[in-house]
Coordinates of N, CA and C in Angstrom, one line a residue:
M16 N -4.8 4.0 -51.4 CA -6.3 4.1 -52.0 C -7.2 4.3 -50.8
G17 N -8.0 5.2 -51.2 CA -9.0 5.7 -50.3 C -10.4 5.9 -51.0
N18 N -11.4 6.5 -50.3 CA -12.8 6.7 -50.8 C -13.3 8.1 -50.5
V19 N -14.1 8.6 -51.2 CA -14.7 9.9 -51.4 C -16.1 10.0 -50.9
F20 N -16.6 10.9 -50.0 CA -17.9 11.2 -49.8 C -18.0 12.4 -50.0
G21 N -18.7 12.8 -51.2 CA -18.9 14.1 -51.8 C -20.0 14.9 -51.0
G22 N -19.9 16.3 -51.0 CA -20.9 17.1 -50.5 C -21.8 17.8 -51.5
G23 N -21.8 17.5 -52.6 CA -22.6 18.0 -53.6 C -22.0 19.3 -54.3
G24 N -20.8 19.4 -54.1 CA -20.0 20.8 -54.6 C -18.5 20.5 -54.4
E25 N -18.0 21.4 -53.9 CA -16.5 21.7 -53.7 C -16.2 20.9 -52.3
Q26 N -17.2 20.7 -51.5 CA -16.8 20.0 -50.2 C -16.9 18.5 -50.4
S27 N -15.8 17.9 -49.8 CA -15.8 16.3 -49.7 C -15.0 16.0 -48.5
L28 N -15.3 14.5 -48.4 CA -14.6 14.0 -47.2 C -13.8 12.8 -48.0
H29 N -12.4 13.0 -47.8 CA -11.5 11.9 -48.3 C -11.1 11.1 -47.3
L30 N -11.3 9.8 -47.3 CA -10.9 9.1 -46.2 C -10.0 7.7 -46.7
S31 N -9.2 7.5 -45.7 CA -8.3 6.2 -46.0 C -9.4 5.0 -45.8
N32 N -8.8 3.8 -46.2 CA -9.8 2.7 -46.1 C -10.2 2.3 -44.7
G33 N -9.3 2.5 -43.7 CA -9.7 2.4 -42.3 C -10.4 3.5 -41.8
G34 N -10.3 4.9 -42.3 CA -11.1 5.8 -42.0 C -12.6 5.6 -42.4
T35 N -12.8 5.1 -43.5 CA -14.0 4.8 -44.1 C -14.7 3.8 -43.4
E36 N -13.9 2.9 -42.9 CA -14.5 1.7 -42.1 C -15.1 2.4 -40.6
A37 N -14.4 3.2 -40.1 CA -14.7 3.7 -38.8 C -15.9 4.5 -38.8
F38 N -15.8 5.4 -40.1 CA -17.0 6.4 -40.4 C -18.2 5.7 -40.5
I39 N -18.3 4.8 -41.2 CA -19.3 4.1 -41.8 C -19.9 3.4 -40.5
D40 N -19.0 2.6 -39.8 CA -19.4 1.6 -38.7 C -20.3 2.6 -37.6
V41 N -19.6 3.7 -37.1 CA -20.3 4.5 -36.0 C -21.6 5.1 -36.7
L42 N -21.6 5.6 -37.9 CA -22.8 6.0 -38.4 C -23.9 5.0 -38.7
M43 N -23.4 3.9 -39.0 CA -24.6 2.7 -39.1 C -25.0 2.4 -37.8
L44 N -24.2 2.5 -36.8 CA -24.7 2.1 -35.4 C -26.0 3.2 -34.9
A45 N -25.8 4.3 -35.2 CA -26.8 5.4 -35.0 C -28.1 5.1 -36.0
V46 N -27.7 5.1 -37.4 CA -28.9 5.0 -38.4 C -29.8 3.9 -37.7
S47 N -29.0 2.7 -37.5 CA -29.7 1.4 -37.1 C -30.9 1.8 -36.0
D48 N -30.4 2.5 -35.2 CA -31.4 2.7 -33.9 C -32.4 3.9 -34.0
L49 N -32.1 4.8 -35.0 CA -33.1 5.8 -35.4 C -34.2 5.7 -36.5
A50 N -33.8 4.6 -37.3 CA -34.6 4.5 -38.5 C -36.1 4.1 -38.4
D51 N -37.0 4.9 -38.8 CA -38.5 4.6 -38.6 C -39.3 4.9 -39.9
D52 N -38.7 5.4 -41.1 CA -39.4 5.7 -42.1 C -38.7 5.2 -43.5
V53 N -39.5 4.7 -44.4 CA -38.8 4.1 -45.7 C -37.6 4.7 -46.1
W54 N -37.5 6.0 -46.3 CA -36.5 6.8 -46.5 C -35.3 6.5 -45.6
D55 N -35.5 6.5 -44.4 CA -34.3 6.2 -43.3 C -33.7 4.9 -43.9
Y56 N -34.6 3.8 -44.1 CA -34.0 2.4 -44.4 C -33.4 2.4 -45.6
R57 N -33.8 3.4 -46.7 CA -33.0 3.4 -47.8 C -31.7 4.2 -47.6
F58 N -31.5 5.1 -46.7 CA -30.4 5.6 -46.5 C -29.4 4.5 -45.8
A59 N -30.0 3.8 -44.8 CA -29.4 2.4 -44.3 C -28.5 1.6 -45.3
A60 N -29.5 1.4 -46.4 CA -28.9 0.5 -47.5 C -27.6 1.1 -48.0
L61 N -27.9 2.3 -48.3 CA -26.7 3.0 -48.9 C -25.6 2.9 -47.9
L62 N -25.5 2.9 -46.9 CA -24.5 2.8 -45.8 C -23.9 1.3 -45.9
T63 N -24.9 0.3 -45.9 CA -24.5 -1.1 -46.1 C -23.5 -1.3 -47.3
L64 N -23.7 -0.5 -48.4 CA -23.0 -0.8 -49.6 C -21.8 0.1 -49.4
Q65 N -21.4 0.6 -48.5 CA -20.1 1.0 -48.1 C -19.1 0.0 -47.3
D66 N -19.5 -1.3 -47.0 CA -18.8 -2.2 -46.3 C -17.8 -2.6 -47.3
Q67 N -16.6 -2.3 -46.8 CA -15.4 -2.8 -47.9 C -15.1 -4.2 -47.6
N68 N -15.5 -4.8 -46.6 CA -15.3 -6.1 -46.5 C -16.0 -6.9 -47.6
V69 N -17.0 -6.4 -48.0 CA -17.9 -7.1 -49.0 C -17.6 -6.4 -50.4
M70 N -17.7 -5.1 -50.4 CA -17.5 -4.5 -51.7 C -16.0 -4.2 -52.3
R71 N -15.1 -4.6 -51.5 CA -13.7 -4.2 -51.8 C -13.2 -2.9 -51.1
R72 N -12.0 -2.9 -50.7 CA -11.4 -1.8 -50.2 C -11.2 -0.7 -51.5
G73 N -11.3 0.6 -51.1 CA -11.0 1.5 -52.0 C -12.0 1.7 -53.1
T74 N -13.3 1.1 -52.8 CA -14.1 1.3 -54.1 C -15.5 1.8 -53.6
V75 N -15.6 2.3 -52.4 CA -16.9 2.9 -52.0 C -17.0 4.3 -51.9
G76 N -18.0 4.9 -51.5 CA -18.3 6.3 -51.3 C -19.5 6.6 -52.0
F77 N -20.1 7.8 -51.8 CA -20.9 8.4 -52.5 C -21.1 9.9 -52.4
D78 N -22.0 10.6 -53.1 CA -22.1 12.0 -53.0 C -23.5 12.5 -52.6
L79 N -23.5 13.5 -51.6 CA -25.0 13.9 -51.2 C -25.8 14.2 -52.2
Q80 N -25.3 14.7 -53.5 CA -26.2 15.1 -54.8 C -26.8 13.9 -55.3
D81 N -26.4 12.7 -55.1 CA -26.9 11.6 -55.7 C -27.9 10.7 -55.0
I82 N -28.3 11.4 -53.7 CA -29.3 10.8 -52.9 C -30.6 11.4 -53.3
A83 N -31.4 10.3 -53.2 CA -33.0 10.9 -53.7 C -33.6 11.2 -52.3
W84 N -33.4 12.6 -52.0 CA -33.9 13.2 -50.7 C -35.3 13.4 -50.7
G85 N -35.9 13.2 -51.7 CA -37.6 13.3 -51.6 C -38.0 14.4 -52.7
T86 N -39.4 14.2 -53.0 CA -39.9 14.9 -54.2 C -40.7 16.3 -53.8
T87 N -40.7 16.4 -52.4 CA -41.4 17.7 -51.8 C -40.4 18.4 -51.0
P88 N -40.5 19.7 -50.7 CA -39.6 20.4 -49.7 C -39.6 19.5 -48.4
H89 N -40.9 19.3 -48.1 CA -41.2 18.8 -46.5 C -40.4 17.5 -46.5
R90 N -40.4 16.5 -47.6 CA -39.8 15.1 -47.4 C -38.4 15.4 -47.6
R91 N -37.8 16.4 -48.4 CA -36.3 16.7 -48.4 C -35.7 17.2 -47.0
A92 N -36.6 18.0 -46.3 CA -36.3 18.6 -45.0 C -36.1 17.4 -43.9
R93 N -37.1 16.6 -44.0 CA -37.1 15.5 -43.0 C -36.1 14.4 -43.4
S94 N -35.6 14.3 -44.6 CA -34.5 13.3 -44.8 C -33.2 14.0 -44.4
K95 N -33.0 15.2 -44.6 CA -31.9 15.9 -44.2 C -31.7 15.8 -42.7
D96 N -32.9 16.1 -42.1 CA -32.9 16.1 -40.6 C -32.5 14.6 -40.1
F97 N -33.0 13.7 -40.6 CA -32.6 12.4 -40.3 C -31.1 12.0 -40.3
V98 N -30.6 12.6 -41.4 CA -29.1 12.2 -41.4 C -28.3 13.1 -40.5
L99 N -28.9 14.4 -40.2 CA -28.2 15.1 -39.2 C -28.4 14.6 -37.8
R100 N -29.7 14.1 -37.4 CA -29.8 13.5 -36.3 C -29.1 12.2 -36.0
A101 N -28.9 11.3 -37.0 CA -28.0 10.2 -37.0 C -26.8 10.6 -36.6
T102 N -26.1 11.6 -37.5 CA -24.8 12.0 -37.2 C -24.5 12.6 -35.9
A103 N -25.5 13.3 -35.2 CA -25.5 13.9 -34.0 C -25.3 12.8 -32.9
L104 N -26.2 11.6 -33.3 CA -26.2 10.5 -32.2 C -24.9 9.7 -32.3
A105 N -24.4 9.7 -33.5 CA -23.0 8.9 -33.7 C -22.1 9.7 -33.1
L106 N -21.9 11.1 -33.0 CA -21.1 12.1 -32.4 C -21.1 11.7 -30.9
S107 N -22.3 11.4 -30.3 CA -22.3 11.0 -28.9 C -21.7 9.6 -28.5
R108 N -20.9 9.1 -29.5 CA -20.4 7.9 -29.1 C -21.3 6.6 -29.0
H109 N -22.6 6.9 -29.4 CA -23.7 5.8 -29.4 C -23.1 4.4 -29.8
R110 N -23.2 3.5 -28.8 CA -22.8 2.1 -29.1 C -21.3 1.8 -29.5
W111 N -20.5 2.7 -29.5 CA -19.1 2.6 -30.0 C -18.5 1.6 -29.2
S112 N -18.8 1.1 -28.0 CA -18.2 0.1 -27.1 C -18.5 -1.2 -27.9
E113 N -19.3 -1.5 -28.7 CA -19.7 -2.5 -29.4 C -18.7 -2.8 -30.8
L114 N -18.1 -1.8 -31.0 CA -17.1 -2.0 -32.3 C -16.0 -2.9 -31.9
G115 N -15.3 -2.9 -30.7 CA -14.3 -3.9 -30.5 C -13.0 -3.2 -30.7
Y116 N -13.1 -1.8 -31.2 CA -12.0 -0.8 -31.3 C -12.4 0.5 -31.0
D117 N -11.3 1.2 -30.9 CA -11.6 2.8 -30.6 C -11.4 3.4 -32.0
P118 N -12.4 4.1 -32.5 CA -11.9 4.8 -33.9 C -11.7 6.3 -33.5
P119 N -10.2 6.6 -33.4 CA -9.8 7.8 -32.7 C -10.2 9.2 -33.7
F120 N -10.4 8.7 -35.1 CA -10.7 9.9 -35.8 C -12.0 10.2 -36.2
A121 N -12.8 9.2 -35.8 CA -14.3 9.2 -36.3 C -15.1 10.4 -36.0
R122 N -14.8 11.0 -34.9 CA -15.5 12.3 -34.5 C -15.3 13.2 -35.4
D123 N -13.9 13.3 -35.8 CA -13.5 14.4 -36.8 C -14.1 14.3 -38.2
Y124 N -14.2 13.0 -38.7 CA -15.0 12.6 -39.7 C -16.5 12.9 -39.9
L125 N -17.1 12.7 -38.6 CA -18.5 12.9 -38.4 C -18.7 14.5 -38.6
Y126 N -18.0 15.2 -37.9 CA -18.0 16.7 -37.8 C -17.9 17.3 -39.3
Q127 N -17.1 16.7 -40.1 CA -16.9 17.1 -41.3 C -18.0 16.9 -42.1
F128 N -18.6 15.4 -42.0 CA -19.9 15.0 -42.7 C -20.9 15.9 -42.3
Q129 N -21.0 16.2 -41.0 CA -22.1 16.9 -40.5 C -22.2 18.5 -41.3
A130 N -21.1 19.0 -41.2 CA -20.9 20.3 -41.9 C -21.3 20.3 -43.4
M131 N -21.0 19.2 -44.0 CA -21.4 18.9 -45.5 C -22.7 18.8 -45.8
V132 N -23.4 18.1 -44.8 CA -24.8 17.8 -44.8 C -25.8 19.3 -44.4
E133 N -25.2 19.8 -43.4 CA -25.8 21.1 -43.1 C -25.9 22.2 -44.3
S134 N -24.7 22.3 -44.9 CA -24.7 23.3 -46.0 C -25.2 22.9 -47.3
F135 N -25.6 21.5 -47.3 CA -26.0 20.9 -48.6 C -27.6 21.2 -48.8
A136 N -28.0 21.6 -50.2 CA -29.4 22.0 -50.3 C -29.9 20.8 -51.0
P137 N -30.5 19.8 -50.5 CA -31.2 18.6 -51.4 C -32.2 19.4 -52.5
A138 N -32.0 18.8 -53.7 CA -32.8 19.1 -54.9 C -33.8 18.1 -55.1
D139 N -34.8 18.3 -55.9 CA -35.8 17.1 -56.2 C -35.1 16.2 -56.8
A140 N -35.5 14.9 -56.6 CA -34.9 13.6 -57.1 C -34.9 13.1 -58.6
A141 N -35.5 14.2 -59.3 CA -35.7 13.8 -60.8 C -34.5 13.9 -61.7
H142 N -33.5 14.3 -61.3 CA -32.2 14.3 -62.0 C -31.0 13.5 -61.4
L143 N -31.4 12.5 -60.7 CA -30.3 11.8 -60.1 C -29.5 11.2 -60.9
V144 N -28.1 10.9 -60.7 CA -27.3 10.2 -61.4 C -26.6 9.0 -60.8
G145 N -26.7 9.1 -59.4 CA -26.2 7.9 -58.5 C -27.2 6.7 -58.5
D146 N -26.8 5.9 -57.6 CA -27.6 4.7 -57.3 C -28.1 4.6 -56.0
F147 N -28.8 5.5 -55.5 CA -29.2 5.6 -54.1 C -30.5 4.4 -54.2
P148 N -30.3 3.6 -53.3 CA -31.3 2.4 -53.1 C -32.9 2.7 -53.1
G149 N -33.5 2.2 -53.9 CA -34.9 2.3 -54.3 C -35.7 1.7 -53.0
P150 N -37.0 2.1 -52.8 CA -37.8 1.7 -51.6 C -37.7 0.1 -51.6
D151 N -37.7 -0.7 -52.6 CA -37.5 -2.1 -52.6 C -36.2 -2.7 -52.2
E152 N -35.4 -1.7 -52.1 CA -33.9 -2.2 -51.8 C -33.6 -1.8 -50.6
R153 N -34.3 -1.2 -49.7 CA -34.1 -0.6 -48.3 C -33.6 -1.8 -47.4
A154 N -32.9 -1.1 -46.4 CA -32.2 -2.2 -45.3 C -33.3 -2.5 -44.4
I155 N -34.1 -3.4 -44.3 CA -35.1 -3.5 -43.4 C -34.8 -4.7 -42.6
A156 N -33.7 -5.6 -42.8 CA -33.3 -6.6 -42.0 C -32.5 -6.2 -41.0
S157 N -32.7 -6.7 -39.8 CA -31.7 -6.3 -38.7 C -30.8 -7.7 -38.2
C158 N -29.7 -7.5 -38.2 CA -28.7 -8.7 -37.7 C -29.1 -9.0 -36.4
P159 N -29.9 -10.3 -36.0 CA -30.2 -10.7 -34.6 C -29.1 -10.5 -33.6
Q160 N -27.9 -11.0 -34.0 CA -26.8 -10.9 -33.1 C -26.5 -9.5 -32.7
H161 N -26.4 -8.6 -33.6 CA -25.7 -7.1 -33.3 C -26.8 -6.1 -33.3
R162 N -28.2 -6.4 -33.7 CA -29.2 -5.2 -33.7 C -28.7 -4.1 -34.7
I163 N -28.2 -4.5 -35.8 CA -27.6 -3.5 -36.9 C -28.2 -3.6 -38.2
L164 N -28.9 -2.9 -38.7 CA -29.5 -2.8 -40.1 C -28.6 -3.7 -41.0
S165 N -28.8 -4.3 -41.9 CA -27.9 -4.9 -42.9 C -28.4 -5.3 -44.3
A166 N -27.9 -5.9 -45.0 CA -28.2 -6.1 -46.5 C -28.7 -7.8 -46.4
L167 N -29.0 -8.2 -45.3 CA -29.7 -9.4 -45.2 C -30.9 -9.4 -46.1
P168 N -31.3 -10.6 -46.9 CA -30.5 -11.8 -46.8 C -29.5 -11.8 -48.0
H169 N -29.2 -10.7 -48.7 CA -28.2 -10.6 -49.6 C -26.8 -10.9 -49.1
W170 N -26.6 -10.5 -48.0 CA -25.2 -10.7 -47.4 C -25.3 -11.5 -46.1
D171 N -24.2 -12.2 -45.4 CA -24.5 -13.2 -44.4 C -24.7 -12.5 -43.2
G172 N -24.5 -11.0 -43.0 CA -24.7 -10.4 -41.8 C -24.4 -9.0 -41.9
C173 N -24.5 -8.2 -40.9 CA -24.2 -6.9 -40.6 C -22.7 -6.7 -40.7
F174 N -22.2 -5.4 -40.6 CA -20.8 -5.1 -40.8 C -19.7 -5.8 -39.7
L175 N -20.6 -5.9 -38.5 CA -19.7 -6.7 -37.5 C -19.6 -8.2 -37.8
C176 N -20.6 -8.8 -38.7 CA -20.4 -10.2 -38.7 C -19.4 -10.3 -40.0
T177 N -19.5 -9.4 -40.9 CA -18.5 -9.7 -42.2 C -17.1 -9.2 -41.9
R178 N -16.8 -8.6 -40.8 CA -15.5 -8.0 -40.5 C -14.5 -9.2 -40.3
P179 N -13.4 -9.4 -40.9 CA -12.3 -10.4 -40.8 C -12.0 -10.7 -39.3
R180 N -11.8 -11.8 -38.8 CA -11.6 -12.0 -37.4 C -10.1 -11.7 -37.3
Q181 N -9.8 -11.1 -36.2 CA -8.6 -10.6 -35.7 C -7.8 -11.8 -35.1
S182 N -6.6 -12.0 -35.6 CA -5.8 -13.2 -35.0 C -5.0 -12.9 -33.7

């Protein structure tokens, strides 16, 4: 079983459950440190919904065309820029030492995602079919232990907190 992250057209990123975990983990570390706008926190909330330890393995993923990028060209460009900046920061191995494991294929996943986002042309949010978190659903809580945005108070912690303990 795996998960799909769509690029709004023919491009998509098909990841195994382990690949999904690594991809979201490294992206979430970067998003948590860059977020400073309501939209950024909404995107962070979308990423928290990809936590398979909470949502179940093989049941996550999203498509770029289902994201509410903004209602004006300026807002859409700003939102896209945020995702690209977060991806670039993740590619620099930002905070990867905190993961407790080495994600060997995460850079490849991030490069593929970056290419999808770069080639994607966000449209006005009027025709969305997906479940992009609204302004009231944004991830504004930060795990005090790990400094990672999370779905607190709905879940008990960030993705590092909800990860099963290794024996």
